[in-house]
Amino acid sequence: MKRILVSTLTLLAFLFLGYSCAEEEVETPDDLVFHSLVAEKDTIAPGESTTIKASATGSSLEFFWDATLGDIIGSGSEITYVASPCAVGTNEISCKVTNGNQWETKSIEITVYE
Amino acid sequence: MLTHAQCLSSVNPVGGTNNLLVLEKNSLRIISFYKYGQGNQYYEGNSVSDFELIEKAFYNYLSASVGYGLTWKTSVELETGYFFNKTQDYNLAPGYRLSGHGLSNFILSVKHSLYSNPFKRIYITGSAGTKIPSSQKLQWDNNVKLPVEVQPTIGAFGAVFTSSFVKENSETSMRYFLTNRTELNGSNKEGYRPGTSVYTSFYISRHLRAPWLKDNWTAIVQIRNEIRSPDKISGKTKESSGSTLFFVAPQLNYVLKDNWYLSAMVDLHVYQNFKGTQLGASPGITFIISRTLRL
């Protein structure tokens, strides 16, 4: 009985170590640098659009976009922001970039005038 | 009631006349309706606008409501719904679509019979309820947060009050309904607060009797007014939000085996007046099924 218990614990220890090693192998380096977030135009009329580009370097980057009002068309490092008359005013567009390990956020303001 | 004016608002759609009165004690009523709503024309005030950012907005919505008669005068109801889609097609080159889906809000309410006179066949009920969002997190798609117009719920708590006046005339097989539903909304976690919505409907219902018809058809005409006050963001009024709309909605009811109520309804707008420029309502359809069980 004691031998079975020792064998089981040894096997679990190996499995745990193996899992931990596997985890270490996929660790992402701390190499994220979010350089800039730039809009083609910072003022648009309802119905118009502007391109917004996020410039970042790092491994396996993902870009997350959010606008207080107005619509984001597309995804990735470059999107198009369009605004309906519902979005008149100054709206903040945020981009969060992550490499899975680190993340950084930048925001810009686009004014939609009547 | 509609949800696609005001650039597809986030109000739970409401359908039909089947849930106006308080339930009998220990009876259970289940109502489900499917609704297709759409909008493809912008309005500026009450005039058609040539603005055309959204080519078409539409949704498919399934609602479920369960009511239970606690006493002879009071019933409780739980209502919710699921948006199979809430979609905006953009008039861009190339074309683009943003679409959300999921559970909308839960509305838990208590309905009470305020006046009931079976001799004069007059019934007045009132209800008060709370609106609970299915989620307080807004929906994302492809790493982009969806605009509020296509969110299945805005994530804000609120309150819902209804009142109904029903008068029946057995000699002429006519029924008259006057209903009101007011929805008050709080702000979501991002400071977005949908405006107050007030729906007022007047229904005329007539039991159809003809030699060639079986005795289980009812025709209803609904005249509905919807008023929405503007939405607010962090306390500031959102531009181009708020509206006054009038609809005519013909409805046909069929009673199957004395237990199942089936209805079909069409929403036709007759007047739309928007603050600023907004996407207006186009004809929508609703199918309703309900059943009451005595436990």
CSV table of C-alpha atoms in Angstrom, one decimal:
chain,number,residue,atom,x,y,z
A,1,MET,CA,0.0,0.0,0.0
A,2,LYS,CA,2.8,2.4,1.0
A,3,ARG,CA,4.6,1.5,-2.3
A,4,ILE,CA,1.6,2.4,-4.4
A,5,LEU,CA,1.2,5.7,-2.6
A,6,VAL,CA,4.9,6.6,-3.1
A,7,SER,CA,4.6,5.6,-6.8
A,8,THR,CA,1.5,7.7,-7.3
A,9,LEU,CA,3.0,10.8,-5.6
A,10,THR,CA,6.2,10.4,-7.7
A,11,LEU,CA,4.1,10.2,-10.9
A,12,LEU,CA,2.1,13.3,-10.0
A,13,ALA,CA,5.4,15.1,-9.2
A,14,PHE,CA,6.7,14.3,-12.7
A,15,LEU,CA,3.5,15.4,-14.3
A,16,PHE,CA,3.5,18.6,-12.4
A,17,LEU,CA,7.2,19.3,-13.3
A,18,GLY,CA,6.4,18.5,-16.9
A,19,TYR,CA,3.4,20.8,-16.9
A,20,SER,CA,5.5,23.6,-15.4
A,21,CYS,CA,8.3,23.1,-18.0
A,22,ALA,CA,5.6,23.3,-20.7
A,23,GLU,CA,4.3,26.5,-19.2
A,24,GLU,CA,7.8,28.0,-19.2
A,25,GLU,CA,8.3,27.2,-22.9
A,26,VAL,CA,5.3,29.3,-24.0
A,27,GLU,CA,6.2,32.3,-21.8
A,28,THR,CA,6.0,35.6,-23.7
A,29,PRO,CA,8.9,38.0,-23.6
A,30,ASP,CA,8.5,41.4,-22.1
A,31,ASP,CA,9.0,43.1,-25.5
A,32,LEU,CA,5.9,45.2,-26.0
A,33,VAL,CA,6.4,48.8,-27.0
A,34,PHE,CA,3.4,50.9,-28.0
A,35,HIS,CA,4.9,53.7,-30.1
A,36,SER,CA,1.9,55.8,-31.2
A,37,LEU,CA,-1.8,56.1,-31.9
A,38,VAL,CA,-2.5,58.4,-34.8
A,39,ALA,CA,-5.7,59.5,-36.5
A,40,GLU,CA,-5.7,60.7,-40.1
A,41,LYS,CA,-8.2,63.4,-39.1
A,42,ASP,CA,-9.1,64.6,-35.6
A,43,THR,CA,-12.3,66.4,-36.7
A,44,ILE,CA,-15.0,64.8,-38.9
A,45,ALA,CA,-18.6,65.4,-39.8
A,46,PRO,CA,-21.4,62.8,-39.2
A,47,GLY,CA,-21.1,60.2,-41.9
A,48,GLU,CA,-17.4,60.9,-42.5
A,49,SER,CA,-14.7,58.5,-41.5
A,50,THR,CA,-11.1,58.7,-40.4
A,51,THR,CA,-8.4,56.0,-40.3
A,52,ILE,CA,-6.7,55.4,-36.9
A,53,LYS,CA,-3.4,53.6,-36.8
A,54,ALA,CA,-1.7,52.0,-33.8
A,55,SER,CA,2.0,51.5,-34.1
A,56,ALA,CA,3.5,48.9,-31.7
A,57,THR,CA,6.2,46.3,-31.7
A,58,GLY,CA,6.4,43.1,-29.8
A,59,SER,CA,5.5,39.4,-30.0
A,60,SER,CA,2.1,38.1,-31.0
A,61,LEU,CA,0.4,41.5,-30.6
A,62,GLU,CA,-3.4,41.9,-30.2
A,63,PHE,CA,-5.2,45.2,-30.5
A,64,PHE,CA,-8.4,46.0,-28.6
A,65,TRP,CA,-10.4,49.0,-29.7
A,66,ASP,CA,-13.1,51.0,-27.8
A,67,ALA,CA,-14.9,54.3,-28.6
A,68,THR,CA,-17.1,56.3,-26.2
A,69,LEU,CA,-19.5,56.9,-29.2
A,70,GLY,CA,-19.2,56.2,-32.9
A,71,ASP,CA,-18.4,53.0,-34.7
A,72,ILE,CA,-15.2,51.2,-35.2
A,73,ILE,CA,-14.9,49.4,-38.6
A,74,GLY,CA,-12.3,46.7,-39.0
A,75,SER,CA,-9.8,45.4,-36.4
A,76,GLY,CA,-6.1,44.9,-35.9
A,77,SER,CA,-3.5,47.7,-35.9
A,78,GLU,CA,-5.5,50.0,-38.2
A,79,ILE,CA,-9.2,50.7,-38.1
A,80,THR,CA,-11.7,53.2,-39.5
A,81,TYR,CA,-13.7,55.3,-37.2
A,82,VAL,CA,-17.1,56.4,-38.5
A,83,ALA,CA,-19.7,58.6,-36.7
A,84,SER,CA,-23.4,58.9,-37.0
A,85,PRO,CA,-25.2,62.1,-35.9
A,86,CYS,CA,-25.7,60.2,-32.5
A,87,ALA,CA,-22.0,60.6,-32.0
A,88,VAL,CA,-21.8,64.4,-32.3
A,89,GLY,CA,-19.3,65.8,-29.7
A,90,THR,CA,-15.8,64.8,-28.7
A,91,ASN,CA,-15.3,61.1,-28.5
A,92,GLU,CA,-12.4,59.2,-27.0
A,93,ILE,CA,-11.0,56.2,-29.0
A,94,SER,CA,-8.8,53.9,-27.0
A,95,CYS,CA,-6.5,51.1,-28.2
A,96,LYS,CA,-5.1,48.5,-25.9
A,97,VAL,CA,-2.2,46.5,-27.2
A,98,THR,CA,-1.1,43.3,-25.5
A,99,ASN,CA,1.4,40.6,-26.2
A,100,GLY,CA,-0.3,38.3,-23.7
A,101,ASN,CA,2.0,39.2,-20.9
A,102,GLN,CA,2.1,43.0,-21.0
A,103,TRP,CA,-0.5,45.5,-22.1
A,104,GLU,CA,-0.5,49.2,-22.8
A,105,THR,CA,-3.3,51.6,-23.7
A,106,LYS,CA,-3.3,54.9,-25.7
A,107,SER,CA,-6.3,57.2,-26.4
A,108,ILE,CA,-7.0,59.9,-28.8
A,109,GLU,CA,-10.0,62.3,-29.2
A,110,ILE,CA,-12.0,62.7,-32.4
A,111,THR,CA,-14.5,65.6,-32.6
A,112,VAL,CA,-17.6,65.0,-34.6
A,113,TYR,CA,-19.2,68.3,-35.4
A,114,GLU,CA,-22.8,69.0,-36.4
B,1,MET,CA,-43.0,47.7,-29.0
B,2,LEU,CA,-40.2,48.8,-31.2
B,3,THR,CA,-36.6,49.2,-30.4
B,4,HIS,CA,-34.9,50.3,-33.5
B,5,ALA,CA,-35.7,54.0,-33.6
B,6,GLN,CA,-33.1,56.2,-31.9
B,7,CYS,CA,-30.5,54.2,-33.8
B,8,LEU,CA,-31.6,50.8,-32.4
B,9,SER,CA,-32.1,51.5,-28.7
B,10,SER,CA,-31.7,49.0,-26.0
B,11,VAL,CA,-35.3,48.8,-24.7
B,12,ASN,CA,-36.8,45.3,-24.4
B,13,PRO,CA,-39.4,44.9,-27.1
B,14,VAL,CA,-42.9,44.3,-25.8
B,15,GLY,CA,-45.7,42.6,-27.7
B,16,GLY,CA,-49.4,42.0,-27.8
B,17,THR,CA,-52.3,42.3,-25.5
B,18,ASN,CA,-52.1,38.9,-23.8
B,19,ASN,CA,-50.6,40.0,-20.5
B,20,LEU,CA,-52.7,42.9,-19.5
B,21,LEU,CA,-54.8,41.6,-16.7
B,22,VAL,CA,-53.9,40.1,-13.3
B,23,LEU,CA,-53.9,36.3,-13.3
B,24,GLU,CA,-56.2,34.2,-11.3
B,25,LYS,CA,-54.8,32.7,-8.1
B,26,ASN,CA,-52.4,29.8,-8.6
B,27,SER,CA,-52.5,30.1,-12.4
B,28,LEU,CA,-49.5,30.2,-14.5
B,29,ARG,CA,-49.2,32.1,-17.8
B,30,ILE,CA,-46.4,31.6,-20.3
B,31,ILE,CA,-46.0,34.1,-23.2
B,32,SER,CA,-43.4,34.0,-25.9
B,33,PHE,CA,-43.1,36.2,-28.8
B,34,TYR,CA,-40.8,36.6,-31.7
B,35,LYS,CA,-40.2,40.0,-33.3
B,36,TYR,CA,-38.5,41.2,-36.4
B,37,GLY,CA,-37.7,44.9,-36.4
B,38,GLN,CA,-35.9,47.0,-38.9
B,39,GLY,CA,-35.0,50.5,-40.0
B,40,ASN,CA,-33.4,51.7,-43.2
B,41,GLN,CA,-34.3,55.3,-43.6
B,42,TYR,CA,-32.9,58.3,-41.7
B,43,TYR,CA,-35.1,61.1,-40.5
B,44,GLU,CA,-34.3,64.6,-39.5
B,45,GLY,CA,-37.1,65.9,-37.3
B,46,ASN,CA,-40.2,64.4,-39.0
B,47,SER,CA,-38.7,64.6,-42.5
B,48,VAL,CA,-36.8,62.0,-44.5
B,49,SER,CA,-33.1,62.7,-44.5
B,50,ASP,CA,-30.6,61.9,-47.2
B,51,PHE,CA,-28.1,60.8,-44.5
B,52,GLU,CA,-27.1,57.2,-45.3
B,53,LEU,CA,-24.3,55.8,-43.0
B,54,ILE,CA,-26.4,52.8,-42.0
B,55,GLU,CA,-27.9,51.0,-45.0
B,56,LYS,CA,-30.1,48.8,-42.8
B,57,ALA,CA,-30.5,48.0,-39.1
B,58,PHE,CA,-32.5,45.0,-38.0
B,59,TYR,CA,-33.0,42.5,-35.2
B,60,ASN,CA,-34.5,39.2,-34.5
B,61,TYR,CA,-35.8,38.9,-30.9
B,62,LEU,CA,-37.4,36.1,-28.9
B,63,SER,CA,-39.1,37.0,-25.7
B,64,ALA,CA,-40.3,34.8,-22.9
B,65,SER,CA,-42.5,35.8,-20.0
B,66,VAL,CA,-43.8,33.8,-17.1
B,67,GLY,CA,-46.6,35.1,-14.8
B,68,TYR,CA,-48.0,33.5,-11.7
B,69,GLY,CA,-51.2,34.4,-9.8
B,70,LEU,CA,-50.1,34.9,-6.1
B,71,THR,CA,-53.6,35.9,-5.0
B,72,TRP,CA,-56.8,36.8,-6.8
B,73,LYS,CA,-55.6,40.4,-7.1
B,74,THR,CA,-51.8,40.1,-7.4
B,75,SER,CA,-49.5,38.3,-9.8
B,76,VAL,CA,-45.8,38.3,-10.3
B,77,GLU,CA,-44.1,38.3,-13.7
B,78,LEU,CA,-40.7,37.6,-15.0
B,79,GLU,CA,-39.8,38.7,-18.5
B,80,THR,CA,-36.7,38.4,-20.6
B,81,GLY,CA,-35.6,38.1,-24.2
B,82,TYR,CA,-32.8,37.0,-26.5
B,83,PHE,CA,-31.5,38.9,-29.5
B,84,PHE,CA,-30.5,36.4,-32.1
B,85,ASN,CA,-29.0,39.4,-33.8
B,86,LYS,CA,-29.0,43.1,-33.5
B,87,THR,CA,-27.3,44.2,-36.7
B,88,GLN,CA,-26.2,47.3,-38.5
B,89,ASP,CA,-25.2,47.1,-42.2
B,90,TYR,CA,-23.0,50.1,-43.2
B,91,ASN,CA,-23.2,51.9,-46.4
B,92,LEU,CA,-19.5,51.7,-47.0
B,93,ALA,CA,-17.3,50.4,-49.7
B,94,PRO,CA,-16.7,47.6,-49.1
B,95,GLY,CA,-19.8,47.0,-47.1
B,96,TYR,CA,-19.4,46.3,-43.4
B,97,ARG,CA,-21.6,44.7,-40.7
B,98,LEU,CA,-21.6,45.0,-36.9
B,99,SER,CA,-23.8,42.7,-35.0
B,100,GLY,CA,-24.4,41.8,-31.4
B,101,HIS,CA,-26.5,39.0,-29.9
B,102,GLY,CA,-27.4,37.6,-26.5
B,103,LEU,CA,-29.7,38.0,-23.6
B,104,SER,CA,-31.3,41.4,-23.1
B,105,ASN,CA,-32.7,42.4,-19.7
B,106,PHE,CA,-34.8,40.7,-17.1
B,107,ILE,CA,-37.9,42.5,-15.8
B,108,LEU,CA,-39.3,41.2,-12.6
B,109,SER,CA,-42.6,42.9,-11.8
B,110,VAL,CA,-45.6,42.7,-9.5
B,111,LYS,CA,-49.0,43.4,-11.0
B,112,HIS,CA,-52.0,44.3,-9.0
B,113,SER,CA,-55.7,44.7,-9.8
B,114,LEU,CA,-56.6,48.2,-8.9
B,115,TYR,CA,-60.3,48.1,-9.9
B,116,SER,CA,-62.4,45.2,-11.1
B,117,ASN,CA,-66.1,45.4,-11.9
B,118,PRO,CA,-67.3,42.2,-13.6
B,119,PHE,CA,-70.9,43.7,-14.0
B,120,LYS,CA,-69.7,46.7,-15.9
B,121,ARG,CA,-66.8,44.6,-17.3
B,122,ILE,CA,-64.2,47.2,-16.4
B,123,TYR,CA,-60.7,46.2,-15.2
B,124,ILE,CA,-57.8,48.4,-14.2
B,125,THR,CA,-54.4,47.0,-13.3
B,126,GLY,CA,-51.1,48.5,-12.4
B,127,SER,CA,-47.6,47.0,-12.1
B,128,ALA,CA,-44.2,48.0,-10.9
B,129,GLY,CA,-41.0,46.2,-11.7
B,130,THR,CA,-37.3,46.3,-11.8
B,131,LYS,CA,-35.1,45.9,-14.9
B,132,ILE,CA,-32.0,43.8,-14.4
B,133,PRO,CA,-29.5,43.7,-17.2
B,134,SER,CA,-28.3,40.2,-18.2
B,135,SER,CA,-24.8,41.5,-18.1
B,136,GLN,CA,-23.1,44.7,-17.0
B,137,LYS,CA,-20.2,44.1,-19.5
B,138,LEU,CA,-20.7,45.4,-23.0
B,139,GLN,CA,-20.2,43.0,-25.8
B,140,TRP,CA,-17.0,42.9,-28.0
B,141,ASP,CA,-16.5,41.3,-31.3
B,142,ASN,CA,-13.2,40.6,-33.0
B,143,ASN,CA,-11.5,42.7,-30.3
B,144,VAL,CA,-13.7,45.7,-31.0
B,145,LYS,CA,-16.3,46.9,-28.5
B,146,LEU,CA,-19.6,47.0,-30.3
B,147,PRO,CA,-21.5,50.3,-30.4
B,148,VAL,CA,-24.4,50.7,-28.0
B,149,GLU,CA,-26.9,50.4,-30.9
B,150,VAL,CA,-26.2,46.7,-31.4
B,151,GLN,CA,-25.6,45.7,-27.8
B,152,PRO,CA,-28.3,43.2,-26.6
B,153,THR,CA,-28.3,45.0,-23.2
B,154,ILE,CA,-26.8,48.3,-22.3
B,155,GLY,CA,-26.0,47.0,-18.8
B,156,ALA,CA,-28.1,49.5,-16.9
B,157,PHE,CA,-30.6,48.7,-14.1
B,158,GLY,CA,-34.0,50.4,-14.3
B,159,ALA,CA,-37.6,50.4,-13.3
B,160,VAL,CA,-40.7,49.6,-15.3
B,161,PHE,CA,-44.2,50.7,-14.5
B,162,THR,CA,-47.4,49.7,-16.4
B,163,SER,CA,-51.1,50.4,-16.2
B,164,SER,CA,-54.0,49.0,-18.1
B,165,PHE,CA,-57.6,49.9,-18.5
B,166,VAL,CA,-59.8,47.3,-20.1
B,167,LYS,CA,-63.5,47.7,-20.9
B,168,GLU,CA,-65.5,44.8,-22.5
B,169,ASN,CA,-68.9,44.9,-24.2
B,170,SER,CA,-70.3,41.4,-24.5
B,171,GLU,CA,-73.2,42.5,-26.7
B,172,THR,CA,-71.0,43.9,-29.4
B,173,SER,CA,-68.1,41.4,-28.8
B,174,MET,CA,-65.9,44.5,-28.5
B,175,ARG,CA,-63.0,45.1,-26.0
B,176,TYR,CA,-61.2,48.4,-25.5
B,177,PHE,CA,-57.8,48.6,-23.9
B,178,LEU,CA,-55.7,51.6,-22.9
B,179,THR,CA,-52.2,50.7,-21.7
B,180,ASN,CA,-49.2,52.6,-20.6
B,181,ARG,CA,-45.6,51.4,-20.0
B,182,THR,CA,-42.9,53.6,-18.6
B,183,GLU,CA,-39.3,52.5,-18.5
B,184,LEU,CA,-36.8,54.5,-16.4
B,185,ASN,CA,-33.1,53.7,-16.8
B,186,GLY,CA,-30.1,54.2,-14.7
B,187,SER,CA,-26.5,54.6,-16.0
B,188,ASN,CA,-24.3,51.7,-16.9
B,189,LYS,CA,-20.8,51.3,-15.7
B,190,GLU,CA,-19.5,53.5,-18.5
B,191,GLY,CA,-21.9,56.4,-17.6
B,192,TYR,CA,-24.3,55.7,-20.5
B,193,ARG,CA,-27.9,56.3,-19.5
B,194,PRO,CA,-30.7,55.5,-21.9
B,195,GLY,CA,-33.6,58.0,-21.9
B,196,THR,CA,-36.9,57.4,-20.3
B,197,SER,CA,-39.3,55.5,-22.6
B,198,VAL,CA,-43.1,56.0,-22.4
B,199,TYR,CA,-45.4,53.8,-24.5
B,200,THR,CA,-49.1,54.4,-24.7
B,201,SER,CA,-51.4,52.1,-26.7
B,202,PHE,CA,-55.1,52.1,-27.4
B,203,TYR,CA,-56.5,48.9,-28.7
B,204,ILE,CA,-59.9,48.0,-30.1
B,205,SER,CA,-60.6,44.3,-30.2
B,206,ARG,CA,-63.5,42.6,-31.8
B,207,HIS,CA,-64.4,38.9,-31.6
B,208,LEU,CA,-65.0,37.8,-35.2
B,209,ARG,CA,-68.2,36.1,-35.9
B,210,ALA,CA,-69.2,34.9,-39.3
B,211,PRO,CA,-70.9,31.7,-40.6
B,212,TRP,CA,-67.7,30.7,-42.4
B,213,LEU,CA,-65.5,31.3,-39.3
B,214,LYS,CA,-65.0,29.1,-36.3
B,215,ASP,CA,-65.7,31.0,-33.1
B,216,ASN,CA,-62.1,31.6,-32.1
B,217,TRP,CA,-60.7,34.5,-34.1
B,218,THR,CA,-60.2,38.1,-32.8
B,219,ALA,CA,-59.2,41.1,-34.7
B,220,ILE,CA,-57.3,43.9,-32.9
B,221,VAL,CA,-56.2,47.3,-34.0
B,222,GLN,CA,-53.6,49.1,-31.9
B,223,ILE,CA,-52.7,52.7,-32.1
B,224,ARG,CA,-49.4,53.3,-30.3
B,225,ASN,CA,-47.4,56.3,-29.2
B,226,GLU,CA,-43.7,55.9,-28.2
B,227,ILE,CA,-41.9,58.8,-26.6
B,228,ARG,CA,-38.2,58.5,-25.7
B,229,SER,CA,-36.3,61.2,-24.0
B,230,PRO,CA,-32.6,61.7,-25.0
B,231,ASP,CA,-29.9,59.4,-23.8
B,232,LYS,CA,-27.2,60.8,-21.5
B,233,ILE,CA,-23.5,60.1,-21.4
B,234,SER,CA,-21.7,61.1,-18.1
B,235,GLY,CA,-24.6,63.5,-17.4
B,236,LYS,CA,-24.4,65.2,-20.8
B,237,THR,CA,-27.3,64.8,-23.3
B,238,LYS,CA,-26.4,62.7,-26.3
B,239,GLU,CA,-27.0,64.4,-29.6
B,240,SER,CA,-29.5,63.0,-32.0
B,241,SER,CA,-31.4,60.9,-29.5
B,242,GLY,CA,-35.0,61.1,-28.3
B,243,SER,CA,-38.1,60.7,-30.4
B,244,THR,CA,-41.9,60.7,-30.7
B,245,LEU,CA,-43.4,58.0,-32.9
B,246,PHE,CA,-46.9,56.8,-33.7
B,247,PHE,CA,-47.8,53.4,-35.0
B,248,VAL,CA,-50.8,51.5,-36.2
B,249,ALA,CA,-50.5,47.8,-35.5
B,250,PRO,CA,-53.2,45.4,-36.8
B,251,GLN,CA,-53.3,42.1,-34.9
B,252,LEU,CA,-55.1,38.8,-35.4
B,253,ASN,CA,-55.6,36.4,-32.5
B,254,TYR,CA,-56.5,32.7,-32.8
B,255,VAL,CA,-57.5,30.5,-29.9
B,256,LEU,CA,-56.4,26.9,-30.3
B,257,LYS,CA,-58.2,24.2,-28.3
B,258,ASP,CA,-59.2,26.8,-25.7
B,259,ASN,CA,-55.7,26.9,-24.3
B,260,TRP,CA,-53.3,28.3,-26.8
B,261,TYR,CA,-53.4,31.8,-27.9
B,262,LEU,CA,-51.7,32.6,-31.2
B,263,SER,CA,-51.3,36.1,-32.6
B,264,ALA,CA,-49.7,37.9,-35.5
B,265,MET,CA,-49.1,41.6,-35.5
B,266,VAL,CA,-47.6,44.1,-38.0
B,267,ASP,CA,-46.1,47.5,-36.8
B,268,LEU,CA,-46.7,50.2,-39.3
B,269,HIS,CA,-45.3,53.7,-38.5
B,270,VAL,CA,-47.6,56.6,-39.3
B,271,TYR,CA,-45.6,59.5,-37.8
B,272,GLN,CA,-42.0,59.7,-36.7
B,273,ASN,CA,-40.3,62.8,-35.2
B,274,PHE,CA,-36.7,62.6,-34.1
B,275,LYS,CA,-34.4,64.9,-32.3
B,276,GLY,CA,-31.5,65.5,-34.7
B,277,THR,CA,-30.9,62.9,-37.4
B,278,GLN,CA,-31.8,59.3,-36.6
B,279,LEU,CA,-32.5,56.0,-38.2
B,280,GLY,CA,-36.3,55.6,-38.4
B,281,ALA,CA,-38.6,52.6,-38.0
B,282,SER,CA,-39.8,50.5,-40.9
B,283,PRO,CA,-42.5,47.9,-40.7
B,284,GLY,CA,-41.9,45.1,-38.2
B,285,ILE,CA,-43.7,41.8,-37.5
B,286,THR,CA,-44.5,40.0,-34.3
B,287,PHE,CA,-45.8,36.5,-33.6
B,288,ILE,CA,-47.1,35.7,-30.1
B,289,ILE,CA,-47.9,32.4,-28.4
B,290,SER,CA,-49.3,32.2,-24.9
B,291,ARG,CA,-50.9,29.7,-22.6
B,292,THR,CA,-52.5,29.9,-19.2
B,293,LEU,CA,-52.4,26.9,-16.9
B,294,ARG,CA,-54.4,26.4,-13.7
B,295,LEU,CA,-52.2,24.7,-11.1
